[in-house]
Each structure stands twice: as C-alpha cells, then as structure tokens.
Amino acid sequence: MSESDVKQVPYGLWSSKLGPKMLAGELRLMDVAWGGKGRTLVWAERVDGRGVLMVQRPDQAARVLNDELSVGGGVGYGGGEFDVRGDEVVFAANDGRLYAAHLDKGSPRPITPAFGRVASPAISPDGKWVAFVHTVDDVDVIAVVPIGGEQWPVKVAQGADFYMQPAWSSEGDRLAWISWDHPEMPWTATRLEEAGIDMTGDVVRVAPARELASEEDVALQQPSYSPDGRWLAYLSDASGHWQVMLRDRESGQTRRIARDGVEFGGPAWIQGLRFYDWTQDSEAVIALGSVRGEHHLERLGVDGSARKLPGLEEYTSLAQPRVTTGGAVALIASSSRRPSRVITVAAGNVQVRRFASSERLREEELSEARPVSWTVSTAAGEEVEVHGIFYPPTHPGYTSAGKPPALVMIHGGPTAQRVMGWEARNQFFATRGFAVLDVNYRGSTGYGRAYMEALSGAWGVADVEDAVGAASFLGREGLADPERLVIMGGSAGGYTVLQTLVDHPGVFKAGICLYGISDLFALQAGTHKFEAHYNDTLIGPLPEAAELYRERSPINKAEKIEDALAIFHGAKDKVVPLDQAEAIVDSLRRRGVSHFYHVYEEEGHGWRRAATIDHFHRSVLSFLKTEVVY
C-alpha cells in the first residue's frame, strides 16, 4: 500500500476487517492429545457454546467424533474434557456422563451413570479402566470405572473438599492425584496423594491413600509418572515460582529440575490443565515456560539439563503440550498477531493441524503486543512494579493526528493472567484505532507467588491502584490521550471497574462492566463451592472483615459513579447473579448518569453463543463512539 492510499481518519473510527461476526465464529481450542500409534491427533474445540471432539488420522481430513453430544468437563469451571489411549477415547459430556468411543467406528457409548458431573478422564495403561473426577451435591471424589461401562464406578479417593488431575502409574497399579480443602484454593495449598489399586479380579481393591507431598502455603499440581516407572513428576511453587519436581519412587527422594525465575505452571481454575509431558524415553519432560507473559517450550532433563526447543519462536502463547512416541509435540499455540491453532512440532518443524479462525487479516494488519511495566505508589507509601501487555493502534490503511483513546483491560479471577497470545477482543479495538493495555495487576499469576499474594487482603485496593497507575502510565508515556481512557473488565475485572469508578471518578472517561461484582456480601452468600472461601484471602473472613466488605462493595457507594458506564450481564449467571448489575443500573438511572445496559437471556457467567459475541462487540463499539470518540 502506497502512502497516497493511507487515509487520515480519527482514532477509533477506522474500518477493520476483524468484524464482530468473525469474532463470534472463532473456535475455542481446549485440549489436544495423540491417539492410535502416536500418529493420530485428537482435539477438543468449542464453537457457539458446543464442545466438539475432532479426530485426524494420518493423511486424512479431521472429522467430528461426538455427534449431538457436547464435550466438556462439568466439575467447577470445566476443563478435563477427554483422554485417549490407542484407538479408544473417553470424554466428558454435557449430560454429566463419561462416554467411550472408538476413533473410527461406532457411536459413543455411556460408561457412567446419569447423575452428578464428571471431568478429567484418565485411561489406564492397559486401556481397560478409566479414572475420573466426579461431583454430586457438592461432594467430590475420584472414581474408576471399566471402559466398557459394565460395572458401577468404584470410589478411589473421598473425604477431601476437592480433587483434580488423576494420573495412572506406568504399571497401572497406582493412581496419584491432587486434593485440597477449604479455605484453600488450588494455588494456595494442595496435597499430592497416591493409592494402590488391584483390578486383577472381579472386585476393585483400593489400598489406603497416602500423602506424598504437602507443605503449608505451597501449591502442587499435575502429577505424572514417567513411562519407565522410575519417577513421579509434579509441579510445586515452593521456590516462589511454579517448578517441576521429581520424586524417585524407590527412594522417595525429591528434587527440582526447573530453572529459577521461570514459571512452569499456573492457577488451576479448571480441571485438566497440563503444563508439561514426559518424553517416551523418560529422560526429560517437555514443559511450558513463561516469563513476563511470553511462553516458550523447554526440554528439562532428569539430569538437570535445560534447553529451549526450536521452531516455536513465532508463537508467544502455548498450552496443553502432549509428546508422542516419535518425540513430536502437539499443543495449542498463538501469538498476539496469530490466532490460536492446533500445531505439532518435530525437530524444529511446525505443522498446523487446525485454525481457530479464518485468519483473514495479514499479520502486518494486526497490532503486535509487547510487555510493559510501570511503577505505582501504594496507599502504604511503597513503590511497586506492575506489569501489563500493550497493543498499539494498528492499521496500514489509516493514520490519525494526536493520541489515541485507550482501553485499560482488567482480567477476571482475580487470580489469573493475560499473556502474549491471541486476544481477538483486543485486536478488534486496536485495528479500529484504540490503544489497548491488558493490566496484570498485583494478584495476577505468572510473575511469582509473591506478586500473586500481593492482593491478599487488598482486593478492591491494590487492583484499583494498579488500574489508575495504568492510566497514568499511558498518558505519561504518550501512548494514549489521557482524556479518553476507558476501563473494561468482566467478573472480578468488572468489580475492579466499578470500584475504580467509585473511588477515582474522572480518571477514566467511561467504564465497561461485564457480569461484574457489586456486592461482596451477596457474592459471599451466593457463590458456589469452589470459591466459597476465596474472599477469606482476598478481603478477610467474615464476620471479622464485615466492615471491609461494606467499604469495598461498589453498591454501597454507587452514587459516586459519575462517568459513563456500559453494563452487560447474563440472565442465567449463577456466579454473579443478575441483581448485582440491576442494583448499579438503578442508581445510574435514578441520577441520570449516562449508561447502556443489556441482559443476555440465554447466557450465564461469560459469553458462549455466537449471537451474543456479535451483539456485544457491536454494542461496545457504539458506546465508545458515543461516549469517548466524539
């Protein structure tokens, strides 16, 4: 494109090929594994709210395996969709049952009864049994069932409040798993446990479980036995970062094989997370390393060696690695300018197996993200470094005078992180002339345990300080127009949006709140089992911290909101009920504050339907043009 073809158009009014319908049509890639003899690829994807299991044999087109069933783990926030061994796959379905299917023939057959919800199926080495996580009436267990479904499931572990990540030993005679109890979360303190299992006769015999590892204020996850049976690997954050640990099964001695300053794990919000996998020779694990929101793949040898794997330099976000018998690695990969894909990499050569989107935009038409940091002065008088990821406005066909408006994005959780991967929403705005800053405020993961714990007791304070600091950073660095800043977030991020507008009116010209929390008392009273004690850490236990709950609930100070505000909520939201949005909207209406409010009748906590995603982005763009651009 020549300079004469570049048009002078105000920021925020650029035309982009990345339209709402394209975003609505994107697939969400959830997990990937090897089947057959290590040459067949199986992956789970979600589109328009339905989970689909795809199978791709060598030199054949991918096909759908699960017919009308929707694939998806049903425990907690989901995850743990499927497992595959040989030509058999077992998956969790939306009706709460496990199904088994051959990769080539026949229809999926149910192997567990129709009650409760299931996740994280793990097929035994001989292919005859399936271990899984089951929950009913808020009681969680680990159970095993024959892959043919001819017997009732047998409980292997019970009594803990939560379970995740069951893993078979290479001999098939032991199971390891992770458990934890209230008031802990899976990123604060968990246990690694193991039990022997005898399935040689008609009756399953389970030995008493024993605890292999646990420490106060240490989180463990993802147990995995080496193929040769010598090692039991797992992740631990005892060093201050998630690192790979090796337990010698004969001696019981444990040692660390990862590197300082690199994160090799993350918060287990969902079942089925996988941050590493064993090589078939048992000499190393292939692990995902993360530094400042950017991922890489490392070979961590049991001898202590470590080296990055080549071929993935163009990808900055990686997930769910699986190693096959030939050494190839399958995983989900993306970058800020490259939408998610299922890829395989062998000897540095990358092959794309599935595209999550049509990828109609060239990379030069998209914004290239970069990590940034800024300093915040806290209420306690300390200077702290805060991290984020910045997307400059980008379009080869447009130029604008002055500084752009900016969206300051606040992620949910709050124990979560934005990484240097594909964020379609950010590109939707950046290609229209908005700067975008993802804020990894204190409390976010990916920067060590101390950074995550900096939000303990300070939710509604530290995250707000960091959001306001982000606004100052954008103006100070000349990255955006300080008079045209917007703060946007969902769930816990929506809470930060409301709390910021309450405590710091005028810093942002407008706010956008998606299924956000406004009443901390109501959240505590009505939340689900997983987060029943989450606020004990973030704010404090009740009734001792009642005054803090009152002070930090935006609904109690809603009359202080003066800036324009758009609120979106799902009518079926069970995590943050609709009345939390209604209370804020009532205050805005009563006082005549400019606002936009929309309820999606068929949505819960987050958007899953294509029609919702399409409408949401059109509505936000209209709101921004009215309140910020003009």
XYZ file of C-alpha atoms in Angstrom:
630
model
C 0.000 0.000 0.000
C 1.453 3.372 -1.024
C 1.437 6.447 1.202
C -1.180 8.045 -1.046
C -3.590 5.212 -0.172
C -3.341 5.889 3.559
C -6.357 7.821 4.816
C -6.428 10.422 7.586
C -9.249 9.238 9.878
C -9.694 9.937 13.618
C -8.628 7.222 16.029
C -11.497 4.946 16.964
C -13.232 5.376 13.601
C -11.015 3.160 11.483
C -12.672 0.415 9.486
C -11.425 -3.109 10.237
C -11.785 -6.466 8.545
C -11.962 -8.026 12.005
C -15.708 -7.708 12.450
C -17.991 -8.925 15.237
C -19.167 -11.891 13.165
C -15.580 -13.057 12.718
C -15.060 -12.967 16.471
C -18.330 -14.809 17.008
C -17.264 -17.513 14.551
C -13.900 -18.235 16.179
C -13.323 -21.654 17.681
C -12.078 -22.058 21.212
C -9.427 -24.767 21.224
C -9.479 -26.579 24.575
C -7.161 -29.602 24.562
C -5.160 -31.888 22.276
C -3.747 -35.422 22.525
C -2.181 -38.212 20.479
C -4.093 -41.401 19.661
C -3.616 -44.507 17.541
C 0.071 -45.385 17.492
C 1.122 -41.820 18.163
C 0.257 -40.561 14.692
C -3.447 -39.735 15.140
C -4.363 -36.342 16.566
C -7.431 -35.761 18.734
C -8.506 -32.352 19.997
C -11.476 -30.653 21.667
C -12.868 -27.365 20.438
C -15.873 -25.208 21.262
C -17.962 -23.115 18.883
C -21.265 -21.381 19.562
C -21.415 -22.970 23.017
C -20.991 -26.606 21.871
C -17.964 -28.759 22.631
C -16.752 -30.891 19.727
C -14.204 -33.712 19.635
C -12.166 -33.873 16.428
C -10.109 -36.813 15.115
C -7.442 -36.592 12.409
C -5.841 -39.774 11.143
C -2.587 -39.515 9.121
C -3.230 -38.144 5.630
C -6.961 -37.788 6.334
C -9.225 -34.811 6.941
C -10.354 -34.149 10.502
C -13.829 -35.342 11.423
C -16.276 -34.914 14.304
C -16.482 -37.820 16.751
C -19.251 -36.913 19.190
C -22.376 -36.378 17.038
C -25.019 -34.461 19.020
C -23.311 -34.672 22.402
C -21.474 -31.606 23.673
C -17.991 -32.297 25.048
C -16.933 -30.515 28.224
C -15.864 -31.247 31.781
C -18.632 -30.433 34.240
C -16.738 -30.050 37.528
C -16.334 -26.465 38.749
C -15.483 -24.127 35.887
C -14.971 -27.047 33.494
C -11.884 -28.429 31.792
C -10.665 -32.027 31.697
C -12.583 -32.807 28.517
C -11.101 -36.123 27.345
C -8.334 -38.711 27.264
C -7.238 -41.076 24.505
C -5.218 -44.290 24.505
C -4.676 -46.325 21.382
C -7.875 -46.187 19.343
C -10.190 -45.504 22.294
C -11.200 -42.078 23.534
C -13.162 -41.247 26.685
C -14.791 -37.849 27.088
C -16.986 -35.922 29.497
C -20.298 -34.747 28.041
C -22.754 -32.011 28.922
C -25.237 -34.545 30.332
C -22.842 -35.326 33.206
C -21.700 -38.723 31.944
C -18.484 -40.185 30.589
C -18.617 -41.678 27.087
C -16.178 -44.013 25.349
C -15.762 -44.317 21.591
C -13.514 -45.956 19.033
C -11.699 -43.421 16.875
C -13.022 -45.000 13.660
C -16.217 -46.923 14.233
C -19.409 -46.927 16.248
C -21.192 -44.272 18.269
C -20.103 -43.003 21.685
C -21.418 -45.201 24.493
C -22.058 -44.035 28.077
C -19.874 -45.699 30.712
C -21.000 -43.857 33.863
C -24.492 -43.392 35.355
C -26.529 -40.276 34.628
C -26.067 -38.385 37.877
C -23.691 -35.697 39.024
C -20.956 -34.223 36.826
C -17.628 -35.607 35.625
C -14.232 -34.390 34.413
C -10.623 -35.384 33.797
C -10.967 -38.951 32.497
C -7.645 -40.843 32.533
C -7.405 -44.207 30.753
C -5.273 -46.898 32.403
C -2.145 -48.167 30.595
C -3.873 -51.430 29.644
C -6.831 -49.466 28.237
C -9.378 -51.292 30.435
C -10.172 -48.729 33.144
C -10.893 -45.023 33.428
C -10.166 -42.855 36.470
C -12.078 -39.587 36.721
C -13.251 -36.779 38.990
C -16.927 -36.908 39.966
C -19.078 -34.457 41.898
C -22.674 -34.638 43.068
C -24.394 -32.447 45.660
C -21.075 -30.643 46.208
C -19.297 -33.867 47.216
C -16.201 -34.589 45.130
C -14.475 -37.967 44.693
C -12.061 -39.765 42.399
C -13.501 -42.962 40.968
C -12.627 -45.681 38.462
C -14.925 -47.432 36.002
C -14.352 -50.114 33.337
C -14.019 -48.577 29.897
C -16.878 -50.816 28.793
C -19.144 -49.393 31.482
C -20.248 -52.851 32.613
C -19.674 -52.141 36.332
C -20.693 -49.369 38.677
C -17.889 -46.847 39.358
C -15.740 -47.517 42.436
C -14.524 -44.670 44.650
C -10.756 -44.421 44.957
C -10.471 -41.207 46.982
C -13.029 -39.327 49.050
C -13.177 -37.041 52.062
C -11.342 -34.007 50.710
C -13.291 -30.972 49.546
C -11.720 -31.007 46.067
C -9.866 -33.325 43.701
C -8.174 -32.902 40.331
C -5.725 -34.465 37.872
C -5.877 -38.251 38.480
C -2.850 -39.978 36.889
C -2.042 -43.675 36.416
C 1.345 -45.211 37.122
C 3.039 -46.803 34.117
C 2.277 -50.245 35.595
C -1.400 -49.369 36.082
C -1.360 -50.434 39.734
C -1.347 -46.962 41.338
C -3.140 -43.654 40.991
C -1.853 -40.224 42.008
C -3.951 -37.066 42.288
C -4.135 -33.607 43.812
C -6.551 -32.713 46.631
C -7.241 -29.722 48.832
C -9.718 -28.457 51.407
C -11.448 -25.227 52.296
C -10.420 -22.492 52.900
C -7.537 -23.104 50.474
C -7.594 -22.596 46.725
C -5.652 -24.817 44.296
C -2.984 -22.114 44.006
C -2.527 -21.588 47.767
C -2.088 -25.062 49.332
C -2.748 -28.559 47.967
C -1.676 -32.159 48.575
C -0.151 -34.822 46.338
C -1.636 -38.213 47.192
C -1.335 -41.769 45.886
C -3.142 -45.092 46.323
C -2.517 -48.615 45.127
C -5.232 -50.305 43.030
C -5.715 -54.027 42.327
C -8.047 -54.728 39.402
C -6.962 -58.249 38.553
C -10.194 -59.865 39.721
C -13.886 -59.021 39.529
C -13.614 -56.683 42.517
C -11.608 -53.446 42.526
C -9.414 -53.266 45.610
C -8.070 -49.869 46.683
C -5.306 -49.504 49.262
C -5.487 -46.622 51.746
C -4.299 -43.362 50.207
C -1.021 -41.884 51.384
C 0.190 -38.332 51.217
C 3.366 -37.950 49.185
C 3.871 -34.191 49.408
C 2.313 -31.193 51.116
C 3.600 -28.070 52.779
C 1.922 -25.115 54.398
C 1.378 -22.337 51.839
C 2.668 -24.464 48.953
C 0.576 -25.401 45.926
C 1.166 -28.603 43.987
C -0.401 -29.818 40.759
C -0.240 -32.135 37.728
C 1.238 -35.428 38.972
C 2.619 -37.549 36.114
C 4.503 -40.858 36.239
C 7.440 -41.394 33.883
C 6.910 -44.095 31.222
C 9.697 -46.253 32.724
C 8.035 -46.110 36.147
C 11.012 -44.609 37.988
C 9.755 -41.079 38.594
C 6.653 -39.261 39.725
C 6.808 -35.674 38.480
C 4.632 -32.803 39.700
C 4.609 -29.017 39.872
C 5.335 -27.043 43.045
C 5.549 -23.325 43.785
C 7.633 -23.774 46.951
C 10.518 -21.845 45.342
C 8.300 -18.838 44.625
C 7.660 -19.920 41.018
C 5.954 -22.998 39.577
C 8.734 -25.547 39.034
C 8.941 -29.221 38.001
C 9.707 -31.648 40.828
C 10.857 -35.279 40.518
C 10.131 -37.875 43.167
C 12.199 -41.046 42.966
C 9.565 -43.750 43.512
C 12.071 -46.175 45.033
C 13.868 -43.891 47.476
C 11.142 -41.277 47.955
C 13.695 -38.500 47.485
C 12.523 -35.369 45.655
C 14.451 -32.796 43.661
C 13.736 -29.833 41.402
C 14.664 -29.866 37.702
C 13.382 -26.482 36.515
C 15.010 -23.042 36.354
C 14.711 -20.077 38.728
C 12.675 -17.109 37.553
C 10.634 -19.095 35.025
C 7.029 -20.122 35.651
C 6.221 -23.679 34.583
C 2.633 -23.665 35.801
C -0.382 -21.524 36.552
C -3.561 -21.334 38.635
C -5.813 -24.391 38.348
C -9.104 -22.617 37.731
C -10.239 -25.590 35.685
C -9.651 -29.330 35.538
C -7.323 -30.906 33.028
C -4.582 -28.267 32.856
C -1.299 -29.620 31.535
C 1.964 -27.698 31.645
C 4.399 -30.480 30.737
C 4.569 -34.044 29.385
C 7.129 -36.832 29.606
C 9.316 -37.886 26.702
C 8.826 -41.575 25.948
C 12.402 -42.442 26.980
C 11.738 -40.956 30.452
C 14.871 -38.826 30.179
C 13.098 -35.448 30.210
C 9.839 -33.561 30.392
C 8.744 -31.060 27.738
C 7.481 -28.073 29.718
C 5.884 -24.694 29.094
C 7.981 -21.859 30.485
C 6.584 -18.366 30.995
C 8.418 -15.072 31.518
C 6.524 -11.733 31.565
C 3.524 -13.272 29.833
C 5.513 -14.868 26.996
C 5.715 -18.665 26.660
C 8.379 -20.974 25.343
C 8.872 -24.753 25.294
C 11.774 -26.328 27.189
C 13.263 -29.788 27.445
C 14.041 -30.290 31.134
C 16.227 -33.358 31.569
C 16.133 -35.552 34.657
C 19.889 -34.958 34.721
C 19.271 -31.232 35.344
C 19.868 -30.044 31.788
C 17.568 -27.471 30.206
C 17.225 -26.148 26.671
C 14.579 -24.378 24.652
C 13.009 -26.290 21.778
C 13.414 -24.680 18.355
C 10.728 -23.911 15.805
C 8.288 -22.041 18.027
C 9.868 -18.589 18.004
C 6.852 -17.077 16.196
C 4.456 -18.263 18.909
C 4.294 -16.477 22.259
C 1.405 -18.351 23.908
C 1.464 -22.145 24.288
C -0.852 -24.580 26.058
C -1.599 -28.256 26.754
C 1.574 -29.956 25.382
C 1.488 -33.667 24.525
C 4.530 -35.717 23.455
C 4.123 -38.718 21.154
C 6.247 -41.847 20.817
C 8.280 -40.331 17.975
C 9.093 -37.216 20.013
C 6.695 -34.844 18.238
C 4.850 -32.386 20.457
C 1.221 -31.393 19.916
C -0.061 -28.232 21.568
C -2.268 -25.160 21.206
C -0.313 -22.085 20.107
C -0.857 -18.442 19.206
C 0.750 -15.019 19.287
C -0.670 -11.526 19.515
C -0.902 -11.411 15.705
C -1.546 -15.109 15.070
C -4.884 -16.650 16.175
C -4.939 -19.921 18.094
C -4.009 -23.089 16.249
C -3.502 -26.752 16.985
C 0.065 -27.417 15.918
C 2.618 -30.201 16.025
C 6.366 -29.621 16.193
C 9.085 -32.181 15.498
C 12.804 -31.438 15.090
C 12.008 -27.744 14.755
C 9.422 -28.237 12.003
C 5.933 -26.932 12.740
C 2.754 -28.235 11.130
C -0.611 -26.502 11.623
C -3.417 -29.027 12.153
C -6.341 -26.717 12.968
C -7.021 -22.984 12.648
C -9.322 -21.394 15.235
C -10.347 -18.653 12.799
C -10.337 -17.829 9.111
C -7.261 -15.593 9.655
C -8.395 -13.138 7.010
C -6.057 -10.408 8.285
C -2.373 -10.421 7.470
C -0.035 -10.157 10.441
C 1.034 -6.630 9.448
C -2.614 -5.573 9.709
C -2.747 -6.594 13.375
C -1.328 -4.995 16.495
C 1.872 -6.538 17.836
C 1.703 -6.710 21.614
C 4.645 -6.017 23.877
C 5.174 -6.421 27.634
C 5.284 -3.192 29.653
C 5.734 -2.244 33.300
C 5.105 0.825 35.406
C 5.561 1.918 38.997
C 2.702 2.556 41.398
C 2.823 4.381 44.712
C 0.657 2.391 47.101
C -1.508 3.688 49.940
C 1.155 2.314 52.295
C 3.767 4.561 50.683
C 5.605 1.812 48.837
C 6.772 1.867 45.220
C 5.817 -1.336 43.401
C 6.290 -2.518 39.830
C 3.145 -3.505 37.944
C 3.021 -5.448 34.684
C 0.894 -5.411 31.567
C 0.727 -6.068 27.836
C 0.279 -3.153 25.426
C -1.334 -3.189 21.981
C -0.780 -0.008 19.912
C -3.490 1.017 17.426
C -2.576 -0.567 14.095
C -3.928 -0.354 10.540
C -1.849 0.009 7.357
C -4.634 1.982 5.678
C -5.145 4.715 8.261
C -3.295 7.420 10.139
C -4.519 9.868 12.759
C -3.388 13.042 14.459
C -2.841 13.347 18.186
C -3.002 10.497 20.662
C -5.465 7.585 20.523
C -8.205 6.729 23.001
C -7.317 3.666 25.061
C -8.984 0.688 26.701
C -7.484 -0.424 30.002
C -8.448 -4.109 30.281
C -8.845 -5.747 33.703
C -8.852 -9.545 33.680
C -11.098 -11.707 35.830
C -10.144 -14.130 38.526
C -8.613 -12.125 40.085
C -6.002 -14.909 40.354
C -5.296 -15.105 36.626
C -3.131 -13.533 33.935
C -3.221 -12.069 30.443
C -0.429 -13.469 28.267
C 1.180 -12.593 24.955
C -1.252 -14.698 22.962
C -4.138 -14.087 20.606
C -6.732 -11.775 22.130
C -9.378 -11.244 19.463
C -11.178 -8.593 21.508
C -8.010 -6.529 21.854
C -7.350 -6.750 18.114
C -10.968 -5.802 17.401
C -10.343 -2.464 19.119
C -6.683 -1.941 18.157
C -7.441 -2.310 14.442
C -10.090 0.393 14.823
C -7.689 2.924 16.272
C -7.797 2.258 20.027
C -4.752 1.556 22.154
C -5.290 -1.417 24.454
C -3.494 -2.218 27.714
C -4.044 -5.553 29.462
C -3.261 -4.978 33.147
C -1.702 -7.840 35.078
C -2.302 -6.115 38.378
C -0.920 -7.325 41.697
C -2.619 -10.631 42.396
C -2.025 -11.863 38.861
C -0.092 -15.041 38.228
C 2.929 -15.523 36.002
C 5.245 -13.240 37.986
C 5.897 -15.439 41.009
C 3.945 -16.315 44.137
C 4.874 -13.106 45.991
C 3.302 -10.979 43.233
C 0.162 -13.129 43.344
C -0.077 -12.843 47.121
C 0.239 -9.046 46.987
C -3.557 -8.912 46.547
C -4.225 -10.871 49.747
C -6.414 -8.683 51.948
C -6.141 -5.902 49.360
C -8.747 -6.755 46.716
C -10.543 -3.574 45.754
C -7.478 -1.526 46.728
C -4.292 -2.845 45.060
C -6.024 -3.755 41.787
C -7.634 -0.306 41.693
C -4.297 1.396 42.383
C -2.750 -0.569 39.528
C -5.582 0.321 37.127
C -5.215 4.016 37.958
C -1.457 3.612 37.602
C -2.022 2.133 34.145
C -3.965 5.254 33.167
C -1.112 7.472 34.363
C 1.406 5.314 32.527
C -0.438 5.616 29.204
C -0.559 9.396 29.470
C 2.973 9.824 30.787
C 4.490 7.687 28.025
C 2.446 9.383 25.315
C 0.769 6.119 24.373
C -2.800 7.410 24.652
C -4.936 10.501 25.178
C -5.348 10.786 28.975
C -8.726 12.471 28.447
C -10.122 9.497 26.523
C -9.405 6.443 28.625
C -11.863 3.599 29.223
C -11.635 0.859 31.844
C -13.137 -2.509 30.932
C -13.378 -5.879 32.689
C -15.521 -8.910 33.418
C -16.396 -10.798 36.611
C -13.667 -9.884 39.143
C -12.385 -7.479 36.487
C -15.855 -5.945 36.385
C -15.630 -5.461 40.144
C -12.381 -3.533 39.680
C -14.078 -1.414 37.007
C -16.889 -0.441 39.394
C -14.588 0.087 42.369
C -12.283 2.292 40.292
C -15.142 4.453 39.026
C -16.392 4.787 42.609
C -13.060 5.690 44.217
C -11.437 7.588 41.334
C -14.100 9.406 39.323
C -12.773 11.293 36.323
C -9.634 9.215 35.790
C -11.488 7.289 33.104
C -13.980 8.843 30.745
C -16.073 5.683 30.737
C -16.283 2.140 32.056
C -17.468 -1.159 30.584
C -18.524 -3.824 33.107
C -19.247 -7.428 32.111
C -21.047 -9.614 34.696
C -19.220 -7.667 37.385
C -19.464 -7.963 41.165
C -21.038 -5.041 43.006
C -21.992 -6.552 46.398
C -19.323 -8.581 48.188
C -21.744 -9.778 50.877
C -24.119 -11.135 48.239
C -21.191 -12.714 46.400
C -20.067 -14.473 49.559
C -23.585 -15.651 50.413
C -24.455 -16.910 46.948
C -21.198 -18.141 45.454
C -20.517 -21.756 44.507
C -18.468 -24.321 46.412
C -15.176 -23.703 44.603
C -14.996 -20.046 45.666
C -16.819 -20.336 48.985
C -13.715 -19.172 50.908
C -11.910 -17.289 48.140
C -12.767 -13.945 49.712
C -11.219 -15.027 53.022
C -7.847 -14.482 51.357
C -8.749 -11.566 49.094
C -10.509 -9.494 51.755
C -10.774 -11.382 55.034
C -13.024 -13.901 56.791
C -16.492 -12.967 57.942
C -17.726 -11.681 60.317
C -14.361 -10.173 61.341
C -13.907 -8.380 57.997
C -17.528 -7.190 57.665
C -16.546 -3.527 57.620
C -14.098 -4.124 54.766
C -16.843 -5.927 52.810
C -19.105 -2.893 53.248
C -16.387 -0.415 52.381
C -15.271 -2.280 49.252
C -18.709 -3.098 47.840
C -19.385 -0.682 44.949
C -23.135 -0.934 45.508
C -22.746 0.936 48.802
C -21.111 3.879 47.002
C -22.805 3.672 43.614
C -23.873 7.309 43.881
C -20.210 8.257 43.411
C -20.162 6.875 39.872
C -20.190 9.885 37.564
C -18.533 8.527 34.429
C -20.458 6.908 31.582
C -20.894 3.186 32.135
C -21.943 0.225 29.980
C -23.104 -2.906 31.835
C -23.619 -6.337 30.279
C -24.851 -9.403 32.163
C -26.199 -12.909 31.620
C -29.650 -13.697 32.979
C -28.536 -17.232 33.921
C -25.365 -16.169 35.749
C -25.032 -18.303 38.893
C -21.606 -16.957 39.876
C -22.595 -13.271 39.936
C -26.423 -13.108 39.914
C -28.176 -10.538 37.749
C -29.406 -8.485 40.705
C -25.825 -7.282 41.284
C -25.972 -5.489 37.915
C -29.537 -4.289 38.451
C -28.574 -2.510 41.660
C -25.891 -0.436 39.920
C -28.140 0.322 36.947
C -30.924 1.515 39.267
C -28.550 4.077 40.768
C -27.412 5.271 37.341
C -30.997 5.661 36.128
C -32.103 7.486 39.227
C -29.294 10.018 38.955
C -29.348 10.397 35.177
C -25.791 9.148 34.646
C -25.127 8.221 31.024
C -25.196 4.441 30.685
C -26.002 1.449 28.487
C -27.439 -1.776 29.915
C -28.086 -5.114 28.230
C -29.039 -8.543 29.586
C -28.384 -11.702 27.539
C -31.241 -14.026 28.455
C -29.529 -17.287 27.460
C -26.069 -16.571 28.852
C -24.516 -17.335 32.216
C -21.142 -16.166 33.538
C -19.462 -15.262 30.256
C -20.395 -15.269 26.591
C -20.592 -18.560 24.709
C -23.131 -18.013 21.935
C -22.076 -16.559 18.608
C -25.066 -14.210 18.534
C -24.102 -12.824 21.952
C -20.480 -12.219 20.954
C -21.600 -10.473 17.774
C -24.111 -8.231 19.561
C -21.743 -7.443 22.434
C -18.960 -6.121 20.237
C -21.338 -4.047 18.135
C -22.835 -2.558 21.299
C -19.482 -1.743 22.864
C -18.279 -0.083 19.671
C -21.418 2.051 19.532
C -20.992 3.008 23.198
C -17.357 4.005 22.663
C -18.164 6.135 19.628
C -20.843 7.989 21.569
C -19.060 8.435 24.893
C -15.352 8.506 24.018
C -14.516 9.054 20.348
C -16.765 12.027 19.596
